[in-house]
Amino acid sequence: MQAPESSANPSDVPVPGTVGTRPTRVMVDLANLSHNLAGIRAHVGVPVMAIVKANAYGHGLVPVARHLQARGVDQLGVAFVEEGVQLRRAGVTVPILVLGGICARQAGQFIAHDLEITVSSLDKLRQVEATAEAMGRKAVIHLKIDTGMERIGVHSYSSRAFIEAAAASRWCELKAVYSHLACADDPRSPMTALQLERFLEACAHFERIGAPMPLRHLANSGGVLHFPQTWLDMVRPGIALYGVLPDPASRRSIDLRPVMSLVSQVVYFKVVRAGNPVSYGATWAPAGDTRVVTVPIGYGDGYPRALSSSADGRGGQVLIRGRRHPIVGRVCMDQFMVDIGADSAWNEDEVVLIGAQGDAFIGAEELARMAGTIPYEIMVGLNGRIPRHYVGGPEPQPR
Ligand SMILES: *Cc1c(COP(=O)(O)O)cnc(C)c1O
């Protein structure tokens, strides 16, 4: 792991004095982010809306958005209006769509900050229209059609009145119509073809009523990787942009490089004698004398407690000196222990929790499998207590 060229803590709760000194850190490789954006673009050949919700999947909302903007991304997508406002305040100027469902009282905030609104029902269309008219400023909207996710959006089979009202709206500028795929991370799922068919059938209503066709977007990372028919006029990759596959069944149809690594350092070494249990609950003890090191990260940072060792031999692993070693006993709030057996390790040796060390590698996908979850949850779970260090790009301006 190369030394960080720069460091900045983009979290909303900065911890004074820890930036640059805490041995535990998330390394964000902006060169790999650029590589993935370029690869996705070349693959799909349509504009890209980069999804940066949830602190850019744990990579740091503002630095990632700034970097993507500098690389010419067409549009950004976030989940909540607050994320969009944060980006605007940080000087990000590209179009930003807020993907989530909204409450009527939030509409004014969107318009004031030039954020594009997901309109997911006829009622909400009316509410946004009323707010826009009162403000004397048009709202830019994307209509949400539900083609099988059963989350937000008007069912495709009853979307005609919705489409007609949006097409006729005076105070809403209808920029796009979109839907979300439920199963695209699995290339064999028949659900995607069904959703695409429903979506295109709903969109056909614009032609039927002689209204101009807005942009149509449908593909998340799974769609980008597996289903070219879903690319349409724009794609919305999230996890693939960060170099991680959405699902074990996903195909690596684009050369993607992991953007995030999670590293720490050994802060303690001891020999644990045979039979003496390690950590809370005394759930694990070595059969013979062994060497155990302590790593200063825990579930208080979002490193899952589910990576504690279990009686059936499952649990997390880390890399030290290019070799895999198991976590032993329970993961604590701020630290955990690793059995290095007969190997040696010194204080301040690098510990890789996500990423490469020598020839060894633990991806976010593998860590997720070990923890019984998905890589999304692992990455977004790493919280603001862990400083982010940015390498491979111009230094993101500190906030
Ligand atoms: C989160 C999200 C995406 C990105 O999903 P990935 O699986 O990370 O690519 C795309 N569209 C919508 C509506 C989302 O909520």
PDB file of N, CA, C and O and ligand atoms in Angstrom, residues 51 53 57 99 144 151 178 180 220-222 236-240 246 376, ligand 1:
ATOM      1  N   ILE A  51     -24.075   7.254  -9.228  1.00  0.00           N
ATOM      2  CA  ILE A  51     -24.833   7.256  -7.970  1.00  0.00           C
ATOM      3  C   ILE A  51     -23.860   7.433  -6.791  1.00  0.00           C
ATOM      4  O   ILE A  51     -22.940   6.631  -6.609  1.00  0.00           O
ATOM      5  N   LYS A  53     -25.065   8.270  -3.505  1.00  0.00           N
ATOM      6  CA  LYS A  53     -25.823   8.281  -2.242  1.00  0.00           C
ATOM      7  C   LYS A  53     -25.018   7.605  -1.125  1.00  0.00           C
ATOM      8  O   LYS A  53     -24.044   6.904  -1.394  1.00  0.00           O
ATOM      9  N   TYR A  57     -21.279   5.577  -1.237  1.00  0.00           N
ATOM     10  CA  TYR A  57     -21.046   4.182  -0.850  1.00  0.00           C
ATOM     11  C   TYR A  57     -19.851   4.075   0.110  1.00  0.00           C
ATOM     12  O   TYR A  57     -19.056   3.140   0.046  1.00  0.00           O
ATOM     13  N   LEU A  99     -33.134  10.404  -5.856  1.00  0.00           N
ATOM     14  CA  LEU A  99     -33.819   9.178  -6.276  1.00  0.00           C
ATOM     15  C   LEU A  99     -34.989   8.794  -5.368  1.00  0.00           C
ATOM     16  O   LEU A  99     -35.891   8.086  -5.780  1.00  0.00           O
ATOM     17  N   LYS A 144     -41.264   8.426 -11.938  1.00  0.00           N
ATOM     18  CA  LYS A 144     -40.872   7.077 -11.513  1.00  0.00           C
ATOM     19  C   LYS A 144     -41.994   6.093 -11.796  1.00  0.00           C
ATOM     20  O   LYS A 144     -43.117   6.228 -11.296  1.00  0.00           O
ATOM     21  N   ARG A 151     -41.706  -0.644  -4.949  1.00  0.00           N
ATOM     22  CA  ARG A 151     -41.177   0.315  -3.980  1.00  0.00           C
ATOM     23  C   ARG A 151     -41.886   1.621  -4.268  1.00  0.00           C
ATOM     24  O   ARG A 151     -43.093   1.708  -4.105  1.00  0.00           O
ATOM     25  N   TYR A 178     -38.245   7.052 -15.508  1.00  0.00           N
ATOM     26  CA  TYR A 178     -37.355   5.949 -15.155  1.00  0.00           C
ATOM     27  C   TYR A 178     -38.028   4.892 -14.301  1.00  0.00           C
ATOM     28  O   TYR A 178     -39.130   5.088 -13.788  1.00  0.00           O
ATOM     29  N   HIS A 180     -36.745   1.076 -11.826  1.00  0.00           N
ATOM     30  CA  HIS A 180     -35.612   0.461 -11.145  1.00  0.00           C
ATOM     31  C   HIS A 180     -35.708  -1.057 -11.252  1.00  0.00           C
ATOM     32  O   HIS A 180     -36.774  -1.630 -11.072  1.00  0.00           O
ATOM     33  N   ASN A 220     -29.216  -0.040 -13.376  1.00  0.00           N
ATOM     34  CA  ASN A 220     -28.275   0.081 -12.267  1.00  0.00           C
ATOM     35  C   ASN A 220     -26.994  -0.676 -12.670  1.00  0.00           C
ATOM     36  O   ASN A 220     -26.836  -1.044 -13.834  1.00  0.00           O
ATOM     37  N   SER A 221     -26.126  -0.959 -11.723  1.00  0.00           N
ATOM     38  CA  SER A 221     -24.876  -1.656 -12.074  1.00  0.00           C
ATOM     39  C   SER A 221     -25.146  -2.998 -12.746  1.00  0.00           C
ATOM     40  O   SER A 221     -24.488  -3.354 -13.722  1.00  0.00           O
ATOM     41  N   GLY A 222     -26.109  -3.742 -12.215  1.00  0.00           N
ATOM     42  CA  GLY A 222     -26.429  -5.040 -12.800  1.00  0.00           C
ATOM     43  C   GLY A 222     -26.874  -4.890 -14.246  1.00  0.00           C
ATOM     44  O   GLY A 222     -26.459  -5.660 -15.119  1.00  0.00           O
ATOM     45  N   ARG A 236     -27.447   4.270 -14.598  1.00  0.00           N
ATOM     46  CA  ARG A 236     -27.306   4.752 -13.214  1.00  0.00           C
ATOM     47  C   ARG A 236     -26.466   3.804 -12.371  1.00  0.00           C
ATOM     48  O   ARG A 236     -26.940   3.236 -11.396  1.00  0.00           O
ATOM     49  N   PRO A 237     -25.190   3.638 -12.695  1.00  0.00           N
ATOM     50  CA  PRO A 237     -24.380   2.713 -11.894  1.00  0.00           C
ATOM     51  C   PRO A 237     -23.993   3.303 -10.543  1.00  0.00           C
ATOM     52  O   PRO A 237     -23.672   4.487 -10.435  1.00  0.00           O
ATOM     53  N   GLY A 238     -24.031   2.450  -9.540  1.00  0.00           N
ATOM     54  CA  GLY A 238     -23.517   2.815  -8.225  1.00  0.00           C
ATOM     55  C   GLY A 238     -22.313   1.944  -7.932  1.00  0.00           C
ATOM     56  O   GLY A 238     -21.160   2.290  -8.225  1.00  0.00           O
ATOM     57  N   ILE A 239     -22.575   0.744  -7.440  1.00  0.00           N
ATOM     58  CA  ILE A 239     -21.498  -0.089  -6.902  1.00  0.00           C
ATOM     59  C   ILE A 239     -20.404  -0.403  -7.933  1.00  0.00           C
ATOM     60  O   ILE A 239     -19.225  -0.458  -7.579  1.00  0.00           O
ATOM     61  N   ALA A 240     -20.781  -0.564  -9.200  1.00  0.00           N
ATOM     62  CA  ALA A 240     -19.776  -0.889 -10.228  1.00  0.00           C
ATOM     63  C   ALA A 240     -18.764   0.240 -10.395  1.00  0.00           C
ATOM     64  O   ALA A 240     -17.584   0.006 -10.683  1.00  0.00           O
ATOM     65  N   PRO A 246     -22.105  -6.274  -7.856  1.00  0.00           N
ATOM     66  CA  PRO A 246     -23.292  -6.210  -7.006  1.00  0.00           C
ATOM     67  C   PRO A 246     -23.671  -7.536  -6.365  1.00  0.00           C
ATOM     68  O   PRO A 246     -24.326  -7.551  -5.320  1.00  0.00           O
ATOM     69  N   TYR A 376     -22.481  -3.805  -0.490  1.00  0.00           N
ATOM     70  CA  TYR A 376     -23.068  -2.475  -0.294  1.00  0.00           C
ATOM     71  C   TYR A 376     -23.075  -2.125   1.197  1.00  0.00           C
ATOM     72  O   TYR A 376     -22.689  -1.034   1.600  1.00  0.00           O
TER      73      TYR A 376
HETATM   74  C1  LIG B   1     -28.937   2.876  -5.562  1.00  0.00           C
HETATM   75  C2  LIG B   1     -29.618   3.004  -6.869  1.00  0.00           C
HETATM   76  C3  LIG B   1     -28.914   2.770  -8.060  1.00  0.00           C
HETATM   77  C4  LIG B   1     -27.507   2.211  -8.093  1.00  0.00           C
HETATM   78  O1  LIG B   1     -27.552   0.837  -7.760  1.00  0.00           O
HETATM   79  P1  LIG B   1     -26.231  -0.085  -7.905  1.00  0.00           P
HETATM   80  O2  LIG B   1     -26.755  -1.459  -7.702  1.00  0.00           O
HETATM   81  O3  LIG B   1     -25.314   0.348  -6.814  1.00  0.00           O
HETATM   82  O4  LIG B   1     -25.677   0.172  -9.244  1.00  0.00           O
HETATM   83  C5  LIG B   1     -29.565   3.038  -9.253  1.00  0.00           C
HETATM   84  N1  LIG B   1     -30.844   3.487  -9.261  1.00  0.00           N
HETATM   85  C6  LIG B   1     -31.554   3.690  -8.126  1.00  0.00           C
HETATM   86  C7  LIG B   1     -32.957   4.180  -8.225  1.00  0.00           C
HETATM   87  C8  LIG B   1     -30.973   3.448  -6.898  1.00  0.00           C
HETATM   88  O5  LIG B   1     -31.685   3.642  -5.781  1.00  0.00           O
END
